[in-house]
Amino acid sequence: MAALDRRAEGLNLRRGMGLADARAMHPGIDVVEADPEADHRLLEALADWCDRYTPLVALDGADGLFLDISGCCHLFGGEQALLEDMLRRFREQGFDAHAAIAATAGAAWAVARFHGSATVPGGMEAEWLAPLPPAALRLEPDTCAALAGVGLRTVGAVKAAPRAPLARRFGKALILRLDQALGHIEEALSPRLAVPELSAERRLAEPIMAIEDVERIVLVLAQSLRTSLERRDAGALALQLLLFRVDGAVARLPLGLSSPTRAPERIARLFHERLDALGQGLDAGFGFDLVRLSVLTAGTLPPGQADLGEQAADTGETLSEFVDRVGARLGRAVMRRSVAVASHVPERAVAFLPFAPDMPAGPAEATPAPERPLRLLRQPEPVDVMAEVPDGPPLNFRWRRARYRIVNAEGPERIEPEWWRESLPVVARQENEEERTYEGRRKAAAAEKLTQRSRDYFTVEDAEGRRYWLYRQGLYGLSGQVPRWFLHGLFA
């Protein structure tokens, strides 16, 4: 049995007991199959909700949370007021929660689980821990049983015992947990989410449900963040809007920008696009009672001064603003930019990455790059070519059932794959009769391995002035294989 309610605990059942033994004792008990994954999702949702108290929230096993509330208590009227508010809200959501506040994570964990909800005064950790069992130190069950076997049944007894014999018999983990709980050794918590650089929030006396009300609050919060960003000579590059619902659900709306900004109007417009795109997908439930706007990433944005003699700047939308607006509505992935990659192979020479105005154009070239077609076909298309043997330029070619007579040709330009790659991309083709035999397949594979190492590209012009980019894959007279020709691109 993984968990018990209060009524089951009153029947002398215990966690870890077999289901058959429990039914033998009480045949009428109700049993629900455990779902650890659903429990973990619920704990993650509760951790999201606890962000209303502090951004430093860490998971503690399968049923607990650690909150670092240093510097946050004054926002709620003190430690005791924060604790009471949290427990009240948990009860309203239907949870039976216990919480404790202490100067150390170990002491808070022990008091919450073995004493009940309380606030431990600073410096009083030893007195509060003394009557608790050794399990309050987060020890393994075997260690707790061994301590009980030698008469050490409380934390106070463990603390009073000589440390050296304890370490030799029960391991260093016992001493480490004791020192962490007493504050002799620092214990670092690992927050589940990164801490924002800046945040501004608005707590509402009455929950709001209309998207228009949320947008007005976003504008107010953006104006609050502007002052802090100006002090840092910075602008927001990544923002996040958190909407805390009354029933405990939290909506997180991230927003990325192409260039740093601290203009409240621009931030409000982008979140308008984001919220408008969600439409009915944003469920307000019984309303939002807390709205928070956070700066996740900031970039340098020094103040600027316009010339006094300049005319008013054009208020038209810039490229960065257009990219941000489209990204807010449809997602950042829809706007992509081609970036040159250090590769001679056409298919590998360009990468498409999310748009950013300061994205480098590509690696610096020691020599001018060769001329390339304006349009590169997604897949090279086979063509029938008449050419001079063994390596002359094409004289004419047939593509898509139309024949083109070539009047000018430049090439060949040989392109081979990088030495660390096996071969160039292969274009699928039909096998001929000879290749269907075992020996034919062996010869074809050997020839294929050689011919895939290089391509000979030709830039050709037909009688009407149209220019094409053709390449020959393979060489004449190599293992009886006839080279194949492909059209790879079209010039303007």
Short mmCIF file of C-alpha atoms in Angstrom, two decimals:
data_model
loop_
_atom_site.label_atom_id
_atom_site.label_comp_id
_atom_site.label_asym_id
_atom_site.label_seq_id
_atom_site.Cartn_x
_atom_site.Cartn_y
_atom_site.Cartn_z
CA MET A 1 0.00 0.00 0.00
CA ALA A 2 1.49 3.32 -1.11
CA ALA A 3 -0.69 5.77 0.84
CA LEU A 4 -3.44 5.85 3.44
CA ASP A 5 -6.12 8.33 4.42
CA ARG A 6 -6.88 9.19 8.03
CA ARG A 7 -9.64 6.61 8.34
CA ALA A 8 -7.34 3.86 7.07
CA GLU A 9 -4.64 4.92 9.52
CA GLY A 10 -7.22 4.61 12.30
CA LEU A 11 -7.74 0.97 11.31
CA ASN A 12 -4.09 0.17 12.19
CA LEU A 13 -3.11 -0.13 8.53
CA ARG A 14 0.31 1.11 7.50
CA ARG A 15 2.15 2.08 4.35
CA GLY A 16 4.04 -0.76 2.73
CA MET A 17 1.56 -3.39 3.93
CA GLY A 18 0.46 -5.94 1.37
CA LEU A 19 -3.01 -5.54 -0.07
CA ALA A 20 -3.94 -9.12 0.79
CA ASP A 21 -3.00 -8.57 4.46
CA ALA A 22 -4.98 -5.34 4.57
CA ARG A 23 -8.10 -7.01 3.09
CA ALA A 24 -7.72 -9.87 5.53
CA MET A 25 -7.90 -7.39 8.39
CA HIS A 26 -10.65 -5.23 6.87
CA PRO A 27 -12.42 -6.80 3.86
CA GLY A 28 -14.52 -3.72 3.17
CA ILE A 29 -11.73 -1.20 2.57
CA ASP A 30 -11.70 0.79 -0.67
CA VAL A 31 -8.57 0.53 -2.80
CA VAL A 32 -7.52 2.87 -5.61
CA GLU A 33 -4.61 1.97 -7.86
CA ALA A 34 -1.59 4.24 -7.34
CA ASP A 35 -0.46 6.46 -10.22
CA PRO A 36 3.04 7.83 -9.45
CA GLU A 37 3.23 9.80 -12.70
CA ALA A 38 -0.03 11.61 -11.96
CA ASP A 39 1.18 12.31 -8.41
CA HIS A 40 4.37 13.83 -9.81
CA ARG A 41 2.40 16.04 -12.21
CA LEU A 42 0.26 17.21 -9.30
CA LEU A 43 3.36 18.01 -7.25
CA GLU A 44 4.78 19.98 -10.18
CA ALA A 45 1.52 21.93 -10.40
CA LEU A 46 1.68 22.72 -6.69
CA ALA A 47 5.28 23.86 -7.11
CA ASP A 48 4.10 26.22 -9.87
CA TRP A 49 1.44 27.59 -7.55
CA CYS A 50 4.01 28.13 -4.76
CA ASP A 51 5.82 30.59 -7.04
CA ARG A 52 3.37 33.15 -5.66
CA TYR A 53 5.44 33.10 -2.45
CA THR A 54 9.00 32.72 -3.78
CA PRO A 55 10.70 31.86 -7.10
CA LEU A 56 13.00 29.42 -5.27
CA VAL A 57 10.91 26.24 -5.15
CA ALA A 58 12.46 22.77 -5.15
CA LEU A 59 10.85 19.34 -5.20
CA ASP A 60 11.33 17.12 -2.15
CA GLY A 61 10.77 13.49 -3.01
CA ALA A 62 7.30 12.41 -4.10
CA ASP A 63 5.22 14.39 -1.61
CA GLY A 64 7.03 17.53 -0.49
CA LEU A 65 8.34 20.93 -1.50
CA PHE A 66 11.14 23.16 -0.27
CA LEU A 67 10.58 26.94 -0.46
CA ASP A 68 13.40 29.39 0.17
CA ILE A 69 11.48 32.41 1.48
CA SER A 70 14.50 34.51 2.42
CA GLY A 71 13.64 38.15 1.74
CA CYS A 72 10.02 37.35 0.80
CA CYS A 73 8.25 37.23 4.16
CA HIS A 74 7.77 40.99 4.51
CA LEU A 75 5.56 40.93 1.41
CA PHE A 76 3.03 38.82 3.34
CA GLY A 77 3.26 40.46 6.77
CA GLY A 78 5.91 38.19 8.28
CA GLU A 79 6.78 34.51 8.50
CA GLN A 80 3.74 33.46 10.50
CA ALA A 81 1.35 35.34 8.21
CA LEU A 82 2.93 33.71 5.15
CA LEU A 83 2.63 30.27 6.72
CA GLU A 84 -1.02 30.78 7.66
CA ASP A 85 -1.90 32.14 4.23
CA MET A 86 -0.26 29.17 2.49
CA LEU A 87 -1.96 26.56 4.66
CA ARG A 88 -5.33 28.29 4.29
CA ARG A 89 -5.07 28.30 0.52
CA PHE A 90 -4.02 24.63 0.49
CA ARG A 91 -7.07 23.71 2.59
CA GLU A 92 -9.34 25.67 0.25
CA GLN A 93 -7.99 23.58 -2.63
CA GLY A 94 -8.72 20.35 -0.76
CA PHE A 95 -5.19 19.46 0.38
CA ASP A 96 -4.20 18.36 3.87
CA ALA A 97 -0.81 20.05 4.04
CA HIS A 98 1.72 20.58 6.81
CA ALA A 99 4.42 23.23 6.65
CA ALA A 100 7.13 24.59 8.89
CA ILE A 101 9.48 27.57 8.73
CA ALA A 102 13.02 27.23 10.08
CA ALA A 103 16.48 28.61 9.50
CA THR A 104 17.61 25.30 7.96
CA ALA A 105 15.95 23.05 5.40
CA GLY A 106 16.56 19.97 7.57
CA ALA A 107 14.85 21.48 10.62
CA ALA A 108 11.86 22.67 8.57
CA TRP A 109 11.52 19.21 6.99
CA ALA A 110 11.65 17.47 10.36
CA VAL A 111 9.16 19.75 12.13
CA ALA A 112 6.66 19.72 9.25
CA ARG A 113 6.61 15.91 9.03
CA PHE A 114 6.98 14.88 12.68
CA HIS A 115 5.58 17.78 14.69
CA GLY A 116 3.09 19.72 12.60
CA SER A 117 2.83 23.18 11.15
CA ALA A 118 4.96 25.60 13.15
CA THR A 119 7.59 28.31 12.97
CA VAL A 120 10.94 27.45 14.59
CA PRO A 121 12.65 30.51 16.12
CA GLY A 122 16.19 31.12 14.94
CA GLY A 123 18.78 29.32 17.06
CA MET A 124 16.18 26.95 18.57
CA GLU A 125 16.63 24.12 16.06
CA ALA A 126 18.28 21.76 18.55
CA GLU A 127 15.46 22.14 21.11
CA TRP A 128 12.76 21.46 18.51
CA LEU A 129 14.60 18.48 17.01
CA ALA A 130 15.56 16.81 20.28
CA PRO A 131 12.26 14.91 20.97
CA LEU A 132 11.77 13.82 17.35
CA PRO A 133 12.72 10.31 16.09
CA PRO A 134 15.92 9.80 14.06
CA ALA A 135 13.80 9.49 10.88
CA ALA A 136 13.33 13.27 11.16
CA LEU A 137 16.94 13.62 10.00
CA ARG A 138 16.03 12.16 6.57
CA LEU A 139 17.90 8.91 7.24
CA GLU A 140 17.40 5.57 5.53
CA PRO A 141 15.00 3.15 7.28
CA ASP A 142 17.82 0.66 7.92
CA THR A 143 19.86 3.34 9.69
CA CYS A 144 16.88 4.35 11.82
CA ALA A 145 16.27 0.72 12.81
CA ALA A 146 19.95 0.27 13.69
CA LEU A 147 19.90 3.42 15.86
CA ALA A 148 16.79 2.19 17.66
CA GLY A 149 18.54 -1.14 18.24
CA VAL A 150 21.25 0.55 20.31
CA GLY A 151 18.80 2.74 22.23
CA LEU A 152 19.14 5.96 20.21
CA ARG A 153 15.45 6.67 19.66
CA THR A 154 15.46 10.46 19.48
CA VAL A 155 17.48 13.12 17.71
CA GLY A 156 18.53 14.46 21.10
CA ALA A 157 20.03 11.09 22.01
CA VAL A 158 21.87 10.93 18.71
CA LYS A 159 23.21 14.45 19.23
CA ALA A 160 24.45 13.61 22.73
CA ALA A 161 26.31 10.47 21.61
CA PRO A 162 30.03 10.65 20.66
CA ARG A 163 30.36 11.55 16.97
CA ALA A 164 33.33 9.36 16.07
CA PRO A 165 31.68 6.02 17.05
CA LEU A 166 28.46 7.11 15.34
CA ALA A 167 30.30 7.83 12.08
CA ARG A 168 32.18 4.52 12.20
CA ARG A 169 29.07 2.44 12.90
CA PHE A 170 26.32 4.24 11.00
CA GLY A 171 28.23 6.11 8.30
CA LYS A 172 29.01 9.76 7.63
CA ALA A 173 25.52 10.42 6.27
CA LEU A 174 24.15 10.45 9.84
CA ILE A 175 26.57 13.16 10.95
CA LEU A 176 25.99 15.14 7.75
CA ARG A 177 22.20 15.17 8.16
CA LEU A 178 22.48 16.14 11.81
CA ASP A 179 24.83 19.05 11.06
CA GLN A 180 22.63 20.23 8.18
CA ALA A 181 19.53 20.25 10.39
CA LEU A 182 21.35 22.16 13.13
CA GLY A 183 22.83 24.67 10.70
CA HIS A 184 26.47 23.67 11.18
CA ILE A 185 26.76 22.83 7.46
CA GLU A 186 25.11 24.74 4.64
CA GLU A 187 22.60 22.82 2.54
CA ALA A 188 22.00 24.11 -0.96
CA LEU A 189 18.58 23.76 -2.57
CA SER A 190 18.21 23.28 -6.31
CA PRO A 191 15.25 25.34 -7.61
CA ARG A 192 13.27 23.63 -10.33
CA LEU A 193 13.18 26.84 -12.41
CA ALA A 194 15.73 29.57 -13.06
CA VAL A 195 15.27 32.73 -11.03
CA PRO A 196 14.18 35.71 -13.20
CA GLU A 197 16.46 38.74 -13.35
CA LEU A 198 13.57 41.10 -12.57
CA SER A 199 9.92 40.69 -11.64
CA ALA A 200 6.91 42.89 -11.01
CA GLU A 201 3.56 41.62 -9.78
CA ARG A 202 0.10 42.83 -8.87
CA ARG A 203 -2.01 41.12 -6.19
CA LEU A 204 -5.70 41.65 -6.77
CA ALA A 205 -8.36 42.04 -4.11
CA GLU A 206 -10.94 40.71 -6.57
CA PRO A 207 -10.09 38.07 -9.20
CA ILE A 208 -10.23 39.11 -12.86
CA MET A 209 -11.37 37.00 -15.78
CA ALA A 210 -11.42 39.31 -18.82
CA ILE A 211 -8.38 39.28 -21.11
CA GLU A 212 -8.66 43.07 -21.43
CA ASP A 213 -8.11 43.41 -17.68
CA VAL A 214 -5.03 41.20 -17.89
CA GLU A 215 -3.62 43.33 -20.72
CA ARG A 216 -4.10 46.52 -18.71
CA ILE A 217 -2.21 45.02 -15.78
CA VAL A 218 0.58 43.87 -18.12
CA LEU A 219 1.04 47.48 -19.25
CA VAL A 220 1.25 48.65 -15.62
CA LEU A 221 3.79 45.93 -14.75
CA ALA A 222 5.88 46.73 -17.84
CA GLN A 223 6.01 50.37 -16.72
CA SER A 224 7.24 49.21 -13.30
CA LEU A 225 10.00 47.11 -14.90
CA ARG A 226 11.11 49.97 -17.11
CA THR A 227 12.68 51.89 -14.22
CA SER A 228 14.69 48.87 -13.06
CA LEU A 229 15.87 48.13 -16.59
CA GLU A 230 16.94 51.75 -17.11
CA ARG A 231 19.11 51.60 -13.99
CA ARG A 232 20.91 48.61 -15.49
CA ASP A 233 21.14 50.10 -19.02
CA ALA A 234 19.39 46.91 -20.11
CA GLY A 235 16.37 45.76 -22.07
CA ALA A 236 14.30 42.59 -21.90
CA LEU A 237 15.10 39.80 -24.35
CA ALA A 238 12.89 37.08 -22.81
CA LEU A 239 9.77 37.73 -20.75
CA GLN A 240 7.29 35.53 -18.95
CA LEU A 241 3.77 36.34 -17.83
CA LEU A 242 2.44 34.26 -14.93
CA LEU A 243 -1.28 34.19 -14.22
CA PHE A 244 -2.22 32.60 -10.88
CA ARG A 245 -5.77 31.30 -10.74
CA VAL A 246 -7.84 31.27 -7.58
CA ASP A 247 -8.16 27.47 -7.74
CA GLY A 248 -4.37 26.97 -7.78
CA ALA A 249 -3.67 26.56 -11.50
CA VAL A 250 -0.92 28.68 -13.03
CA ALA A 251 -0.61 29.78 -16.66
CA ARG A 252 2.91 30.57 -17.90
CA LEU A 253 3.17 32.59 -21.11
CA PRO A 254 6.77 32.99 -22.33
CA LEU A 255 7.71 35.64 -24.87
CA GLY A 256 10.99 36.03 -26.74
CA LEU A 257 12.19 39.23 -28.38
CA SER A 258 14.60 39.78 -31.27
CA SER A 259 16.19 42.87 -29.73
CA PRO A 260 16.31 44.28 -26.19
CA THR A 261 13.48 46.60 -25.22
CA ARG A 262 12.10 48.29 -22.15
CA ALA A 263 9.24 50.13 -23.87
CA PRO A 264 6.04 49.27 -21.96
CA GLU A 265 3.83 49.84 -25.01
CA ARG A 266 5.81 47.40 -27.12
CA ILE A 267 5.75 44.75 -24.39
CA ALA A 268 2.00 45.24 -23.93
CA ARG A 269 1.39 44.92 -27.70
CA LEU A 270 3.34 41.67 -27.87
CA PHE A 271 1.44 40.13 -24.98
CA HIS A 272 -1.78 41.29 -26.61
CA GLU A 273 -0.81 39.19 -29.64
CA ARG A 274 0.12 36.27 -27.36
CA LEU A 275 -3.14 36.38 -25.42
CA ASP A 276 -5.21 36.95 -28.55
CA ALA A 277 -3.63 33.90 -30.19
CA LEU A 278 -4.54 31.74 -27.20
CA GLY A 279 -8.17 32.84 -27.33
CA GLN A 280 -10.30 30.19 -25.64
CA GLY A 281 -7.16 28.20 -24.88
CA LEU A 282 -6.54 30.41 -21.83
CA ASP A 283 -8.90 29.16 -19.15
CA ALA A 284 -9.43 31.79 -16.46
CA GLY A 285 -11.44 29.41 -14.27
CA PHE A 286 -12.79 31.44 -11.34
CA GLY A 287 -10.38 34.26 -12.14
CA PHE A 288 -6.79 35.34 -11.62
CA ASP A 289 -5.83 36.87 -8.29
CA LEU A 290 -2.13 37.41 -8.99
CA VAL A 291 -0.40 38.59 -12.18
CA ARG A 292 3.40 38.62 -12.46
CA LEU A 293 5.63 39.83 -15.29
CA SER A 294 9.23 38.59 -15.18
CA VAL A 295 12.34 39.37 -17.20
CA LEU A 296 14.04 36.02 -17.78
CA THR A 297 16.90 37.36 -19.92
CA ALA A 298 18.11 40.92 -20.38
CA GLY A 299 20.42 42.46 -22.97
CA THR A 300 22.46 45.63 -23.04
CA LEU A 301 20.44 48.68 -24.08
CA PRO A 302 22.30 51.93 -23.35
CA PRO A 303 20.28 55.16 -23.37
CA GLY A 304 20.31 57.13 -26.62
CA GLN A 305 19.87 60.81 -27.40
CA ALA A 306 18.42 61.97 -30.71
CA ASP A 307 19.77 65.05 -32.49
CA LEU A 308 17.74 68.16 -31.60
CA GLY A 309 17.56 69.08 -35.26
CA GLU A 310 16.17 65.75 -36.41
CA GLN A 311 12.63 65.36 -37.61
CA ALA A 312 10.33 62.97 -35.80
CA ALA A 313 11.33 59.41 -36.52
CA ASP A 314 9.18 57.25 -38.75
CA THR A 315 6.69 55.37 -36.61
CA GLY A 316 6.47 52.46 -39.04
CA GLU A 317 7.03 48.92 -37.76
CA THR A 318 10.66 47.80 -37.80
CA LEU A 319 11.79 44.33 -38.84
CA SER A 320 12.50 43.33 -35.23
CA GLU A 321 9.05 44.45 -34.13
CA PHE A 322 7.43 42.51 -36.98
CA VAL A 323 9.37 39.35 -36.08
CA ASP A 324 8.43 39.72 -32.41
CA ARG A 325 4.76 40.28 -33.24
CA VAL A 326 4.57 37.23 -35.50
CA GLY A 327 6.53 35.15 -32.99
CA ALA A 328 4.21 36.15 -30.15
CA ARG A 329 1.16 35.03 -32.12
CA LEU A 330 2.46 31.98 -34.00
CA GLY A 331 5.60 31.01 -32.10
CA ARG A 332 9.27 31.84 -32.54
CA ALA A 333 9.90 28.80 -34.74
CA VAL A 334 7.85 30.14 -37.67
CA MET A 335 10.35 32.95 -38.38
CA ARG A 336 13.63 31.50 -39.57
CA ARG A 337 16.70 32.95 -41.21
CA SER A 338 19.23 31.32 -43.50
CA VAL A 339 22.78 31.29 -42.17
CA ALA A 340 25.84 30.20 -44.13
CA VAL A 341 27.60 27.07 -42.89
CA ALA A 342 31.21 26.14 -43.56
CA SER A 343 30.56 23.43 -46.15
CA HIS A 344 31.11 23.25 -49.92
CA VAL A 345 28.22 20.82 -50.36
CA PRO A 346 25.17 22.88 -51.43
CA GLU A 347 22.71 20.91 -49.29
CA ARG A 348 24.84 21.55 -46.22
CA ALA A 349 26.01 25.09 -46.92
CA VAL A 350 22.95 26.78 -45.37
CA ALA A 351 21.20 26.29 -42.04
CA PHE A 352 17.82 27.76 -41.07
CA LEU A 353 17.79 29.07 -37.50
CA PRO A 354 15.29 31.11 -35.47
CA PHE A 355 15.45 34.73 -36.56
CA ALA A 356 17.63 37.19 -34.64
CA PRO A 357 18.82 40.52 -36.06
CA ASP A 358 22.30 40.13 -34.56
CA MET A 359 22.74 36.60 -35.92
CA PRO A 360 26.10 36.27 -37.72
CA ALA A 361 25.87 35.87 -41.45
CA GLY A 362 28.27 32.93 -41.43
CA PRO A 363 31.93 32.05 -41.12
CA ALA A 364 34.42 34.51 -42.55
CA GLU A 365 35.65 33.51 -45.99
CA ALA A 366 39.30 33.90 -46.93
CA THR A 367 38.36 34.00 -50.62
CA PRO A 368 35.20 35.20 -52.36
CA ALA A 369 32.47 32.56 -52.39
CA PRO A 370 31.65 31.08 -55.83
CA GLU A 371 28.45 32.14 -57.55
CA ARG A 372 25.47 30.07 -56.53
CA PRO A 373 21.92 29.83 -57.97
CA LEU A 374 19.21 32.01 -56.53
CA ARG A 375 16.95 28.96 -56.23
CA LEU A 376 18.24 25.60 -55.06
CA LEU A 377 15.93 22.65 -55.65
CA ARG A 378 14.91 20.76 -52.53
CA GLN A 379 15.99 17.54 -54.23
CA PRO A 380 18.27 17.41 -57.29
CA GLU A 381 16.21 16.22 -60.26
CA PRO A 382 17.61 13.77 -62.83
CA VAL A 383 18.06 15.02 -66.39
CA ASP A 384 19.08 13.42 -69.70
CA VAL A 385 22.28 15.07 -70.95
CA MET A 386 24.35 14.90 -74.12
CA ALA A 387 27.94 15.81 -73.28
CA GLU A 388 31.47 15.41 -74.55
CA VAL A 389 33.25 12.33 -73.24
CA PRO A 390 35.01 11.93 -70.87
CA ASP A 391 34.54 15.16 -68.91
CA GLY A 392 33.28 17.82 -71.32
CA PRO A 393 30.43 20.26 -70.58
CA PRO A 394 26.85 19.35 -71.50
CA LEU A 395 25.65 20.30 -74.99
CA ASN A 396 21.92 19.92 -74.33
CA PHE A 397 19.69 18.36 -71.68
CA ARG A 398 16.13 17.19 -71.23
CA TRP A 399 14.29 18.17 -68.03
CA ARG A 400 10.62 17.56 -67.24
CA ARG A 401 9.97 16.39 -70.84
CA ALA A 402 11.36 19.63 -72.32
CA ARG A 403 14.67 19.85 -74.20
CA TYR A 404 17.09 22.76 -73.74
CA ARG A 405 19.96 23.62 -76.09
CA ILE A 406 23.04 24.96 -74.33
CA VAL A 407 24.95 27.83 -75.91
CA ASN A 408 27.33 28.71 -73.05
CA ALA A 409 28.80 26.63 -70.24
CA GLU A 410 31.22 27.22 -67.37
CA GLY A 411 32.88 24.45 -65.38
CA PRO A 412 33.48 21.96 -64.16
CA GLU A 413 33.61 22.95 -60.47
CA ARG A 414 34.36 19.83 -58.48
CA ILE A 415 32.69 19.62 -55.07
CA GLU A 416 33.63 16.85 -52.67
CA PRO A 417 32.29 16.14 -49.17
CA GLU A 418 34.24 17.03 -46.05
CA TRP A 419 36.89 14.48 -45.18
CA TRP A 420 35.07 13.48 -41.99
CA ARG A 421 31.88 12.60 -43.90
CA GLU A 422 31.45 9.38 -45.79
CA SER A 423 29.84 10.68 -48.94
CA LEU A 424 27.60 13.22 -50.57
CA PRO A 425 23.81 12.89 -50.30
CA VAL A 426 22.56 10.20 -52.66
CA VAL A 427 19.66 10.63 -55.07
CA ALA A 428 17.45 7.55 -55.33
CA ARG A 429 17.30 5.76 -58.69
CA GLN A 430 15.97 2.59 -60.25
CA GLU A 431 18.16 -0.51 -60.53
CA ASN A 432 18.88 -1.86 -63.96
CA GLU A 433 18.72 -5.54 -64.90
CA GLU A 434 22.44 -6.15 -64.32
CA GLU A 435 22.35 -4.66 -60.82
CA ARG A 436 19.64 -7.07 -59.69
CA THR A 437 22.12 -9.96 -59.58
CA TYR A 438 24.47 -10.46 -56.62
CA GLU A 439 27.59 -9.72 -58.66
CA GLY A 440 25.94 -6.73 -60.26
CA ARG A 441 25.01 -5.39 -56.87
CA ARG A 442 28.58 -5.81 -55.61
CA LYS A 443 30.04 -3.94 -58.60
CA ALA A 444 27.39 -1.25 -58.37
CA ALA A 445 28.09 -0.74 -54.67
CA ALA A 446 31.82 -0.39 -55.32
CA ALA A 447 31.24 2.10 -58.12
CA GLU A 448 28.66 3.94 -56.01
CA LYS A 449 31.18 4.38 -53.23
CA LEU A 450 33.66 5.97 -55.63
CA THR A 451 31.22 8.16 -57.51
CA GLN A 452 29.61 9.54 -54.36
CA ARG A 453 32.87 11.15 -53.36
CA SER A 454 32.57 14.01 -55.82
CA ARG A 455 30.32 16.02 -58.14
CA ASP A 456 31.28 18.09 -61.18
CA TYR A 457 29.07 21.20 -61.42
CA PHE A 458 28.47 23.21 -64.63
CA THR A 459 26.77 26.57 -64.97
CA VAL A 460 25.02 26.49 -68.36
CA GLU A 461 22.93 28.95 -70.38
CA ASP A 462 20.33 27.95 -72.95
CA ALA A 463 19.43 29.67 -76.22
CA GLU A 464 16.86 31.91 -74.50
CA GLY A 465 19.29 33.20 -71.87
CA ARG A 466 18.08 31.07 -68.96
CA ARG A 467 20.82 29.73 -66.70
CA TYR A 468 20.90 26.39 -64.88
CA TRP A 469 23.15 24.59 -62.44
CA LEU A 470 23.85 21.00 -63.52
CA TYR A 471 26.18 18.44 -62.05
CA ARG A 472 27.56 15.10 -63.12
CA GLN A 473 27.84 12.39 -60.50
CA GLY A 474 30.37 9.80 -61.49
CA LEU A 475 32.99 9.46 -64.21
CA TYR A 476 32.84 7.88 -67.65
CA GLY A 477 34.59 4.55 -67.96
CA LEU A 478 34.46 3.72 -64.23
CA SER A 479 33.46 0.07 -63.72
CA GLY A 480 31.09 0.25 -66.64
CA GLN A 481 28.86 2.74 -64.82
CA VAL A 482 27.36 5.60 -66.84
CA PRO A 483 27.56 8.91 -64.97
CA ARG A 484 24.27 10.43 -63.92
CA TRP A 485 23.32 14.07 -64.45
CA PHE A 486 21.11 16.20 -62.23
CA LEU A 487 19.68 19.71 -62.21
CA HIS A 488 20.33 21.29 -58.81
CA GLY A 489 19.47 24.97 -59.15
CA LEU A 490 18.13 27.84 -61.26
CA PHE A 491 19.70 31.27 -61.64
CA ALA A 492 17.63 34.43 -61.86
#
